[in-house]
XYZ file of C-alpha atoms in Angstrom:
770
model
C 43.385 -81.821 25.865
C 44.151 -78.131 26.163
C 45.392 -78.064 22.586
C 42.160 -79.629 21.351
C 40.174 -77.031 23.245
C 42.152 -74.202 21.642
C 41.549 -75.719 18.221
C 37.879 -76.103 19.020
C 37.674 -72.502 20.235
C 39.369 -71.135 17.122
C 37.219 -73.370 14.979
C 34.103 -72.108 16.688
C 35.192 -68.504 16.204
C 36.023 -69.119 12.553
C 32.710 -70.882 12.034
C 30.862 -68.028 13.683
C 32.681 -65.487 11.520
C 31.995 -67.558 8.418
C 28.353 -67.933 9.414
C 28.022 -64.198 10.009
C 29.656 -63.440 6.669
C 27.424 -65.951 4.943
C 24.347 -64.457 6.565
C 25.348 -60.979 5.464
C 25.878 -62.206 1.909
C 22.443 -63.836 1.981
C 20.871 -60.712 3.412
C 22.731 -58.479 0.939
C 21.346 -60.444 -1.980
C 17.871 -60.776 -0.503
C 18.088 -64.562 -0.070
C 17.219 -64.215 3.626
C 14.711 -61.705 4.939
C 13.406 -58.680 3.022
C 15.868 -56.663 0.936
C 14.521 -53.866 -1.281
C 15.709 -54.004 -4.881
C 18.057 -51.479 -6.443
C 15.259 -49.302 -7.835
C 13.456 -49.140 -4.506
C 16.653 -48.285 -2.620
C 17.416 -45.487 -5.033
C 13.902 -44.087 -4.708
C 12.861 -44.679 -1.101
C 10.875 -41.525 -0.468
C 7.150 -42.070 -0.483
C 7.370 -45.789 -1.044
C 3.748 -45.818 0.092
C 2.201 -42.347 -0.176
C 0.672 -40.986 -3.348
C 1.023 -37.235 -3.760
C -1.705 -35.046 -5.247
C -0.570 -31.942 -7.136
C -2.441 -28.900 -8.368
C -2.103 -27.717 -11.975
C 0.223 -24.930 -10.793
C 2.589 -27.339 -9.053
C 1.423 -27.148 -5.426
C 1.097 -30.284 -3.304
C -2.528 -30.531 -2.241
C -1.967 -33.552 0.007
C -1.080 -37.237 0.076
C -2.795 -40.593 0.285
C -1.053 -43.044 2.557
C -2.260 -46.178 4.326
C -1.429 -44.869 7.797
C -0.102 -41.349 7.450
C -2.127 -39.362 4.996
C -0.593 -36.047 5.977
C 3.044 -36.522 4.900
C 4.520 -33.655 2.835
C 8.208 -33.591 1.946
C 10.630 -30.678 2.094
C 14.132 -30.300 0.628
C 17.317 -30.186 2.711
C 17.930 -26.532 1.895
C 14.514 -25.658 3.365
C 15.263 -27.209 6.754
C 16.839 -25.104 9.491
C 20.458 -26.110 10.184
C 19.532 -26.046 13.880
C 17.333 -29.102 13.213
C 20.113 -30.939 11.387
C 22.666 -30.124 14.084
C 20.326 -31.145 16.892
C 19.587 -34.439 15.131
C 23.232 -35.330 14.531
C 24.357 -34.260 18.018
C 21.649 -36.299 19.710
C 21.079 -39.356 17.570
C 24.412 -39.977 15.831
C 27.443 -37.879 16.870
C 29.728 -39.782 14.461
C 27.243 -39.496 11.577
C 29.736 -37.895 9.197
C 32.471 -40.457 10.023
C 30.774 -43.806 9.405
C 29.291 -45.557 6.374
C 25.926 -46.525 7.756
C 26.901 -48.618 10.784
C 28.889 -47.105 13.662
C 30.768 -50.105 15.056
C 32.290 -48.008 17.855
C 28.869 -46.892 19.095
C 27.521 -50.388 18.557
C 30.330 -51.945 20.634
C 29.836 -49.362 23.361
C 26.110 -50.097 23.475
C 26.700 -53.859 23.662
C 29.178 -53.497 26.540
C 27.301 -50.877 28.522
C 23.754 -52.112 27.965
C 24.333 -55.830 27.462
C 27.206 -56.480 29.865
C 27.058 -53.672 32.422
C 23.260 -53.293 32.334
C 23.255 -49.496 31.940
C 19.833 -48.700 30.497
C 20.800 -45.068 29.850
C 23.964 -45.908 27.961
C 22.414 -44.999 24.602
C 21.753 -47.097 21.551
C 24.023 -48.111 18.720
C 21.700 -47.310 15.817
C 22.871 -44.624 13.423
C 20.590 -42.136 11.695
C 20.933 -44.212 8.534
C 19.900 -47.376 10.365
C 16.899 -45.601 11.836
C 15.976 -44.422 8.338
C 16.301 -47.983 7.055
C 13.962 -49.112 9.806
C 11.438 -46.356 8.989
C 11.484 -47.112 5.289
C 11.677 -50.866 5.089
C 11.225 -52.653 8.422
C 7.811 -54.012 9.256
C 6.858 -55.127 12.748
C 8.476 -58.480 13.618
C 5.992 -61.301 14.139
C 8.369 -64.038 15.293
C 11.633 -64.586 17.177
C 13.469 -65.293 13.921
C 12.195 -62.061 12.370
C 13.291 -60.105 15.443
C 16.759 -61.681 15.288
C 17.076 -60.867 11.590
C 15.739 -57.319 11.823
C 18.949 -55.629 12.990
C 21.314 -57.322 10.497
C 18.898 -56.465 7.678
C 18.795 -52.828 8.828
C 22.620 -52.741 8.893
C 22.828 -53.983 5.321
C 20.141 -51.573 4.088
C 21.889 -48.716 5.918
C 25.193 -49.516 4.190
C 23.430 -49.624 0.833
C 21.663 -46.321 1.504
C 25.029 -44.710 2.272
C 26.269 -45.871 -1.136
C 23.425 -44.208 -3.017
C 22.832 -41.016 -1.032
C 24.802 -38.144 0.441
C 24.698 -37.462 4.164
C 22.465 -34.435 3.544
C 19.981 -36.559 1.579
C 19.890 -39.160 4.347
C 19.164 -36.491 6.969
C 16.482 -34.993 4.704
C 14.844 -38.401 4.210
C 14.943 -39.168 7.930
C 13.325 -35.854 8.862
C 10.692 -36.234 6.147
C 9.791 -39.744 7.302
C 9.682 -39.389 11.073
C 6.277 -39.292 12.763
C 6.349 -36.444 15.269
C 2.909 -37.381 16.683
C -0.486 -35.727 16.191
C -0.361 -36.834 12.533
C 2.607 -34.493 12.033
C 4.574 -36.798 9.742
C 7.774 -35.168 8.526
C 9.555 -32.034 9.652
C 7.388 -29.729 7.525
C 4.194 -30.837 9.206
C 5.893 -30.955 12.617
C 7.019 -27.333 12.306
C 3.530 -26.326 11.225
C 1.710 -28.433 13.834
C 3.705 -27.371 16.879
C 4.927 -23.868 15.965
C 2.930 -22.735 12.887
C 6.201 -22.238 11.032
C 8.096 -23.465 8.025
C 11.034 -25.830 8.766
C 13.623 -23.194 7.833
C 12.162 -20.775 10.396
C 12.678 -22.986 13.457
C 14.821 -21.564 16.259
C 17.460 -23.532 18.188
C 15.170 -24.354 21.105
C 12.279 -25.297 18.790
C 14.560 -27.566 16.784
C 15.827 -29.164 20.000
C 12.282 -29.844 21.189
C 11.297 -31.542 17.927
C 14.454 -33.675 17.812
C 13.817 -34.604 21.432
C 10.648 -36.322 20.255
C 12.709 -38.745 18.172
C 13.507 -40.739 21.300
C 9.840 -41.396 22.122
C 7.172 -39.049 20.724
C 4.371 -40.251 22.998
C 6.416 -40.142 26.191
C 7.788 -36.660 25.479
C 4.539 -35.314 23.979
C 4.777 -31.515 24.515
C 0.999 -31.103 24.490
C 0.416 -33.489 27.391
C 3.801 -33.648 29.152
C 5.318 -30.190 28.952
C 7.732 -30.643 31.887
C 8.994 -33.983 30.608
C 9.376 -32.532 27.117
C 11.293 -29.530 28.449
C 13.777 -31.817 30.192
C 14.283 -33.789 26.996
C 14.750 -30.590 24.972
C 17.488 -29.497 27.383
C 19.213 -32.864 26.985
C 19.308 -32.220 23.241
C 20.720 -28.749 23.871
C 23.441 -30.284 26.062
C 24.324 -32.670 23.253
C 24.593 -29.704 20.894
C 27.050 -28.112 23.327
C 29.147 -31.299 23.376
C 29.171 -31.396 19.586
C 30.272 -27.752 19.418
C 27.157 -26.455 17.673
C 26.302 -24.029 20.497
C 28.246 -22.747 23.525
C 27.424 -22.851 27.208
C 26.147 -19.277 27.206
C 23.558 -20.074 24.563
C 22.613 -23.232 26.423
C 22.119 -21.340 29.697
C 19.815 -18.806 28.053
C 17.752 -21.364 26.112
C 17.418 -24.066 28.754
C 15.415 -21.803 31.081
C 12.896 -20.878 28.399
C 9.459 -22.469 28.627
C 8.168 -24.341 25.608
C 5.921 -21.986 23.650
C 3.675 -23.910 21.292
C 1.345 -22.651 18.597
C -0.264 -26.037 18.328
C -2.583 -27.037 15.507
C -3.307 -30.715 14.968
C -2.348 -31.830 11.490
C -5.138 -33.634 9.687
C -5.604 -34.847 6.121
C -9.116 -33.459 6.462
C -7.623 -29.964 6.666
C -5.953 -27.984 3.916
C -6.958 -27.200 0.377
C -9.319 -29.163 -1.884
C -10.129 -31.716 0.833
C -13.405 -32.764 -0.792
C -11.743 -33.222 -4.170
C -8.937 -35.287 -2.650
C -11.430 -37.609 -0.995
C -13.512 -37.828 -4.171
C -10.454 -38.739 -6.237
C -9.287 -41.278 -3.644
C -12.556 -43.193 -3.956
C -12.828 -42.592 -7.706
C -9.402 -44.010 -8.545
C -9.762 -47.007 -6.216
C -13.319 -47.894 -7.308
C -14.122 -51.449 -8.302
C -16.259 -52.414 -11.272
C -19.838 -51.765 -10.115
C -21.752 -54.850 -9.044
C -25.499 -54.452 -8.463
C -25.310 -56.729 -5.423
C -23.016 -54.238 -3.685
C -25.545 -51.398 -3.926
C -28.606 -51.202 -1.656
C -31.929 -50.565 -3.356
C -31.933 -46.882 -2.492
C -28.605 -46.471 -4.355
C -29.916 -47.515 -7.753
C -29.140 -44.085 -9.222
C -25.541 -44.293 -7.995
C -25.167 -47.783 -9.459
C -26.218 -46.518 -12.877
C -23.921 -43.483 -12.683
C -20.968 -45.617 -11.548
C -21.586 -48.202 -14.264
C -21.512 -45.513 -16.944
C -18.366 -44.000 -15.408
C -16.648 -47.404 -15.419
C -17.281 -47.793 -19.146
C -16.638 -44.225 -20.285
C -14.229 -42.572 -17.859
C -10.684 -44.017 -17.772
C -10.065 -42.283 -14.428
C -12.911 -44.090 -12.658
C -11.489 -47.261 -11.129
C -8.092 -46.450 -12.675
C -6.215 -48.510 -10.096
C -8.294 -51.588 -10.916
C -8.181 -51.063 -14.683
C -4.381 -50.781 -14.882
C -1.585 -53.108 -13.818
C 2.072 -52.753 -12.918
C 4.947 -54.669 -14.520
C 4.403 -57.531 -12.096
C 0.772 -57.866 -13.173
C -0.756 -56.527 -9.941
C -3.119 -53.580 -9.849
C -2.015 -50.142 -8.707
C -2.690 -49.038 -5.153
C -2.641 -45.348 -4.225
C -1.553 -46.216 -0.681
C 1.466 -48.318 -1.598
C 2.837 -47.326 -4.992
C 4.109 -43.788 -4.405
C 2.223 -42.316 -7.360
C 1.969 -38.673 -8.332
C -1.478 -37.528 -9.396
C -1.544 -34.209 -11.239
C -4.979 -32.626 -10.984
C -6.543 -29.836 -13.017
C -7.135 -27.766 -9.867
C -5.553 -24.310 -9.736
C -4.513 -23.741 -6.112
C -5.240 -20.004 -6.317
C -8.714 -20.477 -7.750
C -9.356 -23.235 -5.223
C -8.472 -20.815 -2.441
C -10.757 -18.142 -3.904
C -13.611 -20.635 -4.149
C -13.212 -21.808 -0.552
C -13.015 -18.201 0.652
C -16.107 -17.200 -1.341
C -18.192 -20.095 -0.012
C -17.104 -19.457 3.572
C -17.597 -15.680 3.353
C -21.170 -15.921 2.116
C -22.494 -19.076 3.772
C -20.698 -19.032 7.124
C -20.560 -15.285 7.675
C -23.799 -14.083 6.074
C -26.359 -16.817 5.410
C -25.755 -18.889 8.537
C -26.242 -15.958 10.973
C -29.400 -14.986 9.068
C -30.650 -18.564 9.257
C -29.872 -18.708 12.972
C -31.876 -15.531 13.563
C -34.826 -16.963 11.646
C -34.609 -20.213 13.638
C -34.992 -18.376 16.947
C -38.644 -17.819 16.099
C -39.269 -21.337 14.805
C -40.687 -23.903 17.204
C -39.540 -26.620 14.788
C -36.045 -25.213 14.180
C -34.059 -25.900 12.133
C -36.923 -27.427 10.142
C -39.477 -25.345 8.303
C -42.699 -24.539 10.155
C -44.588 -26.194 7.313
C -43.686 -29.619 8.751
C -45.727 -31.425 11.363
C -44.169 -32.842 14.527
C -44.740 -36.328 13.152
C -42.779 -35.520 9.987
C -39.911 -34.047 12.017
C -39.807 -37.112 14.232
C -39.582 -39.335 11.153
C -36.625 -37.338 9.822
C -34.791 -37.492 13.161
C -35.466 -41.209 13.557
C -34.032 -41.800 10.103
C -30.902 -39.892 11.087
C -30.597 -41.911 14.305
C -30.700 -45.205 12.395
C -28.043 -43.930 9.978
C -25.686 -42.817 12.775
C -22.530 -44.651 13.839
C -23.708 -44.694 17.464
C -26.859 -46.573 16.502
C -24.988 -49.124 14.380
C -22.424 -49.740 17.119
C -25.044 -50.213 19.833
C -27.143 -52.421 17.568
C -24.119 -54.610 16.842
C -23.388 -54.818 20.563
C -26.848 -56.289 21.184
C -28.667 -53.316 22.750
C -32.445 -53.212 22.406
C -34.237 -50.508 20.426
C -35.515 -48.965 23.670
C -32.024 -48.874 25.202
C -30.655 -47.224 22.069
C -33.408 -44.603 21.996
C -32.837 -43.866 25.680
C -29.106 -43.371 25.097
C -29.903 -40.828 22.375
C -32.000 -38.845 24.860
C -29.410 -38.763 27.659
C -27.081 -35.790 27.830
C -23.377 -36.524 27.592
C -20.131 -34.603 27.264
C -19.160 -34.009 23.662
C -17.182 -31.683 21.435
C -19.195 -29.959 18.720
C -18.328 -27.887 15.693
C -18.765 -24.125 15.483
C -17.374 -21.682 12.947
C -15.250 -20.278 15.776
C -13.656 -23.643 16.576
C -14.705 -26.804 18.391
C -16.503 -26.349 21.724
C -16.917 -28.771 24.635
C -20.514 -29.003 25.775
C -23.166 -31.184 27.424
C -25.747 -32.379 24.892
C -27.812 -35.436 24.098
C -26.926 -37.290 20.878
C -30.416 -36.533 19.582
C -29.922 -32.817 20.179
C -26.525 -33.027 18.483
C -28.206 -34.435 15.361
C -30.588 -31.500 15.351
C -27.698 -29.128 16.062
C -25.623 -30.287 13.092
C -28.656 -30.157 10.817
C -28.907 -26.433 11.585
C -25.805 -25.730 9.486
C -26.383 -24.751 5.872
C -24.447 -26.714 3.244
C -22.995 -25.725 -0.110
C -21.345 -27.119 -3.224
C -19.234 -25.161 -5.721
C -17.439 -26.158 -8.905
C -15.664 -24.228 -11.653
C -14.577 -25.772 -14.972
C -12.647 -24.682 -18.014
C -15.305 -24.098 -20.651
C -13.287 -25.652 -23.482
C -11.828 -28.739 -21.791
C -13.936 -29.455 -18.704
C -10.815 -29.177 -16.523
C -12.023 -28.613 -12.967
C -10.254 -25.518 -11.621
C -11.997 -25.276 -8.227
C -13.980 -27.834 -6.212
C -15.663 -27.123 -2.871
C -17.868 -29.968 -1.677
C -18.781 -28.310 1.614
C -17.696 -25.891 4.301
C -15.741 -28.149 6.671
C -14.662 -31.609 5.580
C -13.772 -32.760 9.108
C -17.385 -32.336 10.268
C -19.483 -32.416 7.078
C -17.978 -35.018 4.775
C -20.887 -35.437 2.361
C -19.632 -34.060 -0.964
C -22.140 -31.689 -2.562
C -20.289 -31.435 -5.894
C -20.176 -34.977 -7.251
C -22.078 -36.980 -4.626
C -25.028 -34.970 -3.363
C -28.024 -34.696 -5.711
C -30.601 -31.963 -5.231
C -33.525 -30.573 -7.180
C -32.227 -28.124 -9.763
C -35.330 -25.962 -10.185
C -35.094 -23.301 -12.861
C -31.472 -24.069 -13.730
C -32.916 -26.842 -15.930
C -34.695 -24.285 -18.126
C -31.712 -23.550 -20.410
C -31.766 -27.225 -21.427
C -35.449 -26.885 -22.329
C -34.776 -23.694 -24.249
C -31.910 -25.369 -26.105
C -34.357 -28.074 -27.217
C -36.603 -25.315 -28.513
C -33.654 -23.754 -30.380
C -32.923 -27.185 -31.881
C -36.526 -27.271 -33.083
C -36.180 -23.983 -34.943
C -37.151 -21.384 -32.342
C -35.209 -18.228 -31.598
C -34.756 -15.935 -28.573
C -37.057 -13.371 -30.160
C -40.004 -15.687 -30.649
C -42.964 -14.802 -28.475
C -45.258 -16.736 -26.166
C -48.310 -15.858 -24.053
C -47.441 -14.851 -20.496
C -50.521 -16.325 -18.813
C -51.247 -19.142 -16.418
C -52.634 -22.198 -18.164
C -53.828 -25.641 -17.159
C -52.470 -28.659 -19.008
C -53.852 -32.184 -18.986
C -51.043 -34.554 -18.062
C -51.817 -38.281 -17.941
C -55.483 -37.419 -17.591
C -54.865 -35.057 -14.679
C -54.898 -31.233 -14.743
C -51.571 -29.493 -14.073
C -51.470 -25.729 -13.472
C -47.964 -24.371 -12.894
C -47.552 -21.316 -10.699
C -45.232 -18.356 -11.164
C -43.607 -16.102 -8.564
C -44.433 -12.900 -10.471
C -47.357 -11.516 -12.473
C -45.203 -8.975 -14.274
C -46.471 -8.337 -17.849
C -49.325 -10.768 -17.292
C -51.363 -11.263 -20.447
C -48.646 -9.968 -22.773
C -46.964 -11.807 -25.599
C -43.353 -11.907 -24.407
C -40.133 -13.085 -26.055
C -38.455 -16.300 -25.047
C -35.427 -14.210 -24.083
C -37.557 -12.301 -21.590
C -39.123 -15.533 -20.349
C -35.767 -17.106 -19.495
C -34.339 -13.869 -18.100
C -37.255 -13.626 -15.664
C -37.288 -17.414 -15.070
C -40.983 -17.422 -15.952
C -42.583 -20.803 -15.247
C -45.568 -20.149 -17.502
C -43.333 -19.649 -20.544
C -41.367 -22.806 -19.740
C -44.541 -24.846 -19.359
C -45.892 -23.437 -22.605
C -42.654 -24.322 -24.406
C -42.780 -27.828 -22.965
C -46.305 -28.235 -24.321
C -44.945 -27.491 -27.802
C -42.040 -29.960 -27.490
C -41.651 -33.674 -26.875
C -40.849 -34.596 -23.224
C -39.176 -37.790 -24.463
C -36.860 -35.710 -26.634
C -36.156 -33.561 -23.589
C -35.059 -36.560 -21.508
C -32.842 -37.783 -24.352
C -31.302 -34.331 -24.605
C -30.564 -34.348 -20.873
C -28.702 -37.628 -21.372
C -26.619 -35.891 -24.016
C -25.785 -33.180 -21.501
C -24.311 -35.882 -19.248
C -27.279 -36.149 -16.880
C -27.812 -39.888 -16.483
C -30.130 -40.069 -13.472
C -32.445 -43.008 -14.358
C -35.196 -41.521 -12.190
C -35.703 -38.688 -14.693
C -38.790 -39.579 -16.724
C -40.616 -37.723 -19.512
C -43.280 -35.374 -18.125
C -44.593 -31.856 -18.508
C -43.407 -30.848 -15.044
C -39.802 -31.749 -15.910
C -39.498 -28.285 -17.440
C -39.478 -26.787 -13.908
C -36.594 -28.907 -12.614
C -38.030 -31.335 -10.052
C -35.195 -33.830 -10.778
C -32.089 -34.421 -8.672
C -28.725 -33.574 -10.295
C -25.241 -32.893 -8.908
C -23.430 -29.573 -9.137
C -20.703 -31.237 -11.169
C -23.188 -32.593 -13.714
C -24.865 -29.195 -14.077
C -21.609 -27.313 -14.603
C -20.441 -29.878 -17.143
C -23.752 -29.614 -19.008
C -23.528 -25.816 -19.276
C -20.121 -26.057 -21.012
C -22.031 -26.968 -24.195
C -23.440 -23.439 -24.395
C -19.987 -21.842 -24.403
C -18.279 -24.541 -26.439
C -20.365 -24.343 -29.640
C -22.709 -27.134 -28.580
C -19.933 -29.476 -27.466
C -20.306 -30.630 -23.871
C -17.148 -31.363 -21.845
C -17.235 -34.039 -19.156
C -15.552 -33.060 -15.871
C -11.782 -33.613 -16.098
C -10.059 -33.895 -12.723
C -6.629 -35.305 -13.583
C -4.222 -34.627 -16.462
C -1.658 -37.351 -15.784
C -0.449 -39.935 -13.280
C 3.256 -40.669 -12.748
C 5.036 -43.418 -10.858
C 7.590 -42.680 -8.141
C 10.348 -42.261 -10.761
C 8.481 -39.566 -12.642
C 7.509 -41.852 -15.525
C 4.096 -40.984 -16.931
C 1.798 -43.997 -16.588
C -1.421 -42.427 -17.852
C -2.498 -39.219 -19.521
C -6.071 -37.981 -19.582
C -7.635 -35.940 -22.347
C -10.901 -33.976 -22.441
C -13.949 -36.164 -23.037
C -16.482 -34.368 -25.198
C -19.709 -35.028 -27.080
C -21.902 -32.892 -29.304
C -25.252 -32.098 -27.703
C -26.740 -29.290 -29.764
C -25.840 -27.513 -32.975
C -23.467 -24.558 -33.019
C -26.327 -22.248 -34.031
C -28.439 -23.370 -31.080
C -25.477 -22.875 -28.721
C -24.979 -19.326 -29.987
C -28.667 -18.593 -29.395
C -28.338 -19.974 -25.874
C -25.499 -17.565 -25.144
C -27.805 -14.709 -26.116
C -30.512 -16.075 -23.822
C -28.165 -16.659 -20.867
C -26.628 -13.194 -21.141
C -30.129 -11.809 -20.878
C -30.446 -13.366 -17.385
C -27.408 -11.439 -16.130
C -27.924 -8.213 -18.072
C -31.574 -7.686 -17.152
C -33.074 -10.692 -15.458
C -32.892 -12.609 -12.194
C -29.084 -12.464 -12.237
C -28.832 -8.727 -12.837
C -27.436 -7.990 -9.354
C -24.185 -9.291 -10.835
C -24.041 -5.900 -12.550
C -25.632 -3.391 -10.193
C -24.490 -4.879 -6.870
C -21.210 -6.624 -7.612
C -20.134 -4.364 -10.494
C -18.832 -7.172 -12.681
C -18.616 -5.860 -16.256
C -17.409 -9.043 -17.965
C -19.426 -10.604 -20.763
C -21.329 -13.223 -18.826
C -24.398 -15.415 -18.850
C -26.079 -17.415 -16.144
C -29.174 -18.903 -14.592
C -30.613 -18.737 -11.105
C -32.654 -21.541 -9.603
C -34.924 -21.910 -6.574
C -36.976 -24.995 -5.711
C -40.220 -25.340 -3.756
C -40.146 -23.767 -0.279
C -36.629 -22.429 -1.046
C -35.211 -25.893 -0.341
C -32.468 -25.479 -2.938
C -30.784 -22.331 -4.216
C -28.681 -22.406 -7.388
C -26.652 -20.245 -9.690
C -24.769 -21.391 -12.785
C -22.586 -18.777 -14.476
C -20.823 -18.880 -17.846
C -18.025 -16.687 -19.198
C -15.984 -17.162 -22.389
C -13.467 -19.238 -20.391
C -15.161 -20.638 -17.284
C -18.393 -22.381 -16.349
C -19.114 -22.251 -12.636
C -21.966 -23.563 -10.506
C -23.032 -23.191 -6.916
C -25.726 -24.781 -4.746
C -26.771 -23.797 -1.219
C -29.299 -25.539 1.027
C -29.838 -27.625 4.136
C -28.868 -31.204 4.878
C -32.535 -32.116 4.406
C -34.918 -30.510 1.929
C -37.109 -29.346 4.814
C -34.277 -27.301 6.315
C -34.143 -23.937 4.594
C -34.658 -20.212 4.923
C -38.392 -19.570 4.677
C -38.124 -15.979 3.460
C -38.335 -15.824 -0.348
C -36.149 -12.705 -0.431
C -33.369 -14.515 1.435
C -34.006 -18.059 0.196
C -33.888 -17.547 -3.578
C -30.914 -18.484 -5.749
C -30.060 -14.853 -6.483
C -29.468 -14.251 -2.764
C -28.205 -17.627 -1.570
C -25.955 -18.804 -4.415
C -25.238 -15.989 -6.881
C -23.123 -13.914 -4.442
C -20.705 -16.839 -3.980
C -20.146 -16.871 -7.730
C -19.685 -13.099 -7.756
C -17.121 -13.151 -4.927
C -15.213 -15.921 -6.681
C -15.133 -14.237 -10.090
C -14.058 -10.889 -8.650
C -11.082 -12.575 -6.977
C -10.231 -14.453 -10.167
C -10.348 -11.306 -12.278
C -8.212 -9.366 -9.791
C -5.377 -11.879 -10.111
C -3.592 -10.839 -13.307
C -1.417 -13.972 -13.160
C -4.497 -16.028 -14.044
C -5.507 -16.256 -17.727
C -8.952 -14.732 -17.152
C -9.985 -11.190 -17.985
C -13.192 -9.171 -17.920
C -12.321 -8.112 -21.460
C -12.808 -11.648 -22.818
C -15.677 -12.030 -25.297
C -17.920 -14.907 -26.284
C -17.221 -16.375 -29.694
C -20.312 -14.835 -31.268
C -20.677 -13.411 -34.794
C -20.774 -9.621 -34.865
C -24.220 -8.194 -34.020
C -25.617 -11.704 -33.494
C -28.886 -11.667 -31.553
C -30.147 -15.148 -32.415
C -33.282 -13.746 -34.034
C -32.560 -14.378 -37.703
C -35.611 -16.635 -37.796
C -38.851 -14.735 -37.341
C -41.579 -16.176 -35.178
C -43.889 -18.444 -37.102
C -47.564 -17.802 -36.530
C -48.153 -21.548 -36.364
C -45.720 -21.963 -33.465
C -47.844 -20.113 -30.936
C -51.548 -19.528 -30.569
C -52.919 -16.018 -30.272
C -53.313 -14.571 -26.817
C -57.058 -14.479 -27.361
C -57.075 -18.235 -27.950
C -55.394 -18.757 -24.613
C -58.095 -16.920 -22.728
C -60.756 -18.789 -24.615
């Protein structure tokens, strides 16, 4: 009987060993559980995140399903104190095992499983923890939980075969979530200490590695004492490992934790508006009219055209991987190389902030102190203001949530009137205050908004993109999403139509107010100035002074239907733009991006360049999947484009944009156009140089929020200075390929006036007064 038992026991042991070996073979080959393939194991970093790069090689940010803020750093840029603290604390035998430490594992089983010592430590190596970070999803069943550890062991052994110990440490530190959206050691160093990883001291490294045990429990922001104790445990482990001595430990363990905390957020950093625009642009689906509400008809048309003509729009859903599935920016570890220049992007963001936040906003605040309707214009009635606020209430997340929860309209309105604790934005940082939700709506509407875009004149490559002043609080993109009335910045398109019809900058027109019959109704355009009233003035003077009477007169001599068709050629596809006399004064809504793209035709010999945001997309292995080339179309003839350069230079050299010379002392050959809409609701400036076309818009969230003063509210004051600040910074950087010595590609002594004015083109001034 005893002999049979021994045989049975040995048989059971042998069977168990055979079963374990069989399971490991099955796991190794991926027959049981999840096992990443060879390619994925050899390229584990950023299995999910897509990285966005600038044209000069800087990482602008990442797109990831859960952790959008991950940025990687090389081993040689990580402080050795961090590496030593990690090894001493998490895996003392790291350099002696091949992925699984059977000694530590046996010790953990005996002490924790048999002796019940909860503080005996775990048996997982750094490599196993990395395997878990990279490839283990949350277990949803008992079987999955049982299989998780063996799978991690196998993956860990495989990782050790493909990577050096230094690479494994680097990957671990780049993957770990240190809390507060600080994913990876680079972001952790920045978030907690405002440092680079290679600048971390011993005690700072120990604190960060202490978080690896349980980031939430040892959170230094909320539990400083608990975190300090954990940091000192890490320091003790470093003493045991021989990385520091007792003297160093004694001096460091008594130090308080000194944080320079800044919460990491994908909404922070450079080119945040562009990154969000590209995220939605690449992941867009083919437009379906049923998915667009009635008030988004314009967007449906624009998106439909983009789907057909722009290979970048909906790129993920137009292209497939080897397995036939579509690309996903959250899961496929792509690299998107944008046209943005990180230096120019910085200059653009600085210019917008300097002028809007530091100059215009204080001026607007001072003006609002005397407005009973602030921040709305005094020209509105109380009823009109109430309608605007009610519309904002209905569009708010609070309203939608309460409506979904079954609250009545009266209950919802009452909740918007009750004061509550909240944190609000200021340009000096967030502030805790007591305010009703309704007042907070009014408060946020008091901030001026802006959009800024700069493109390469020859390719349309977008070099700088600023959709607003603070993406975390104002996420509506005023470059490619927001549409506002363009005012006088539409006039160069009208003048280009005139050039196409044989006119020249030197042709003359009567500078008088006239009444035109439009659809049976009289229309009498107004003008801000009566300078040279009654004179015959050149078209060059008319555009330079942004004279409405000259524009209206030109429009009367041209075909409004031709004008609308020409606007389509310039890339302006808004279906709400209809032929009319008044179109010459810019009542239509257009984006900053569309306007800047349209103006490239003037510099590029009549060839308009569509905005180009991305040059190429690579997979995680560095293989180029897609390349993107400039998309161009001819809008006007080369001769007309040359004439337009003469006209636009006149605006800067002696017209409404002349402060570019006398105030900002920019000497570069340059053209441009200012724009101001009714009641100063929108302020514009579009500038062109031989190499860059740049546009800027400034205004309120609503059209009825604006600076009332004409001196302060016009485009030359609101928008032009932003352009000037930006260009001065660009020209000062000699590493950039832009110089004030650059010249337009114009024939020598060209003034655009080779064709003399034809007496049949314009009536005599006496006829006008008749």
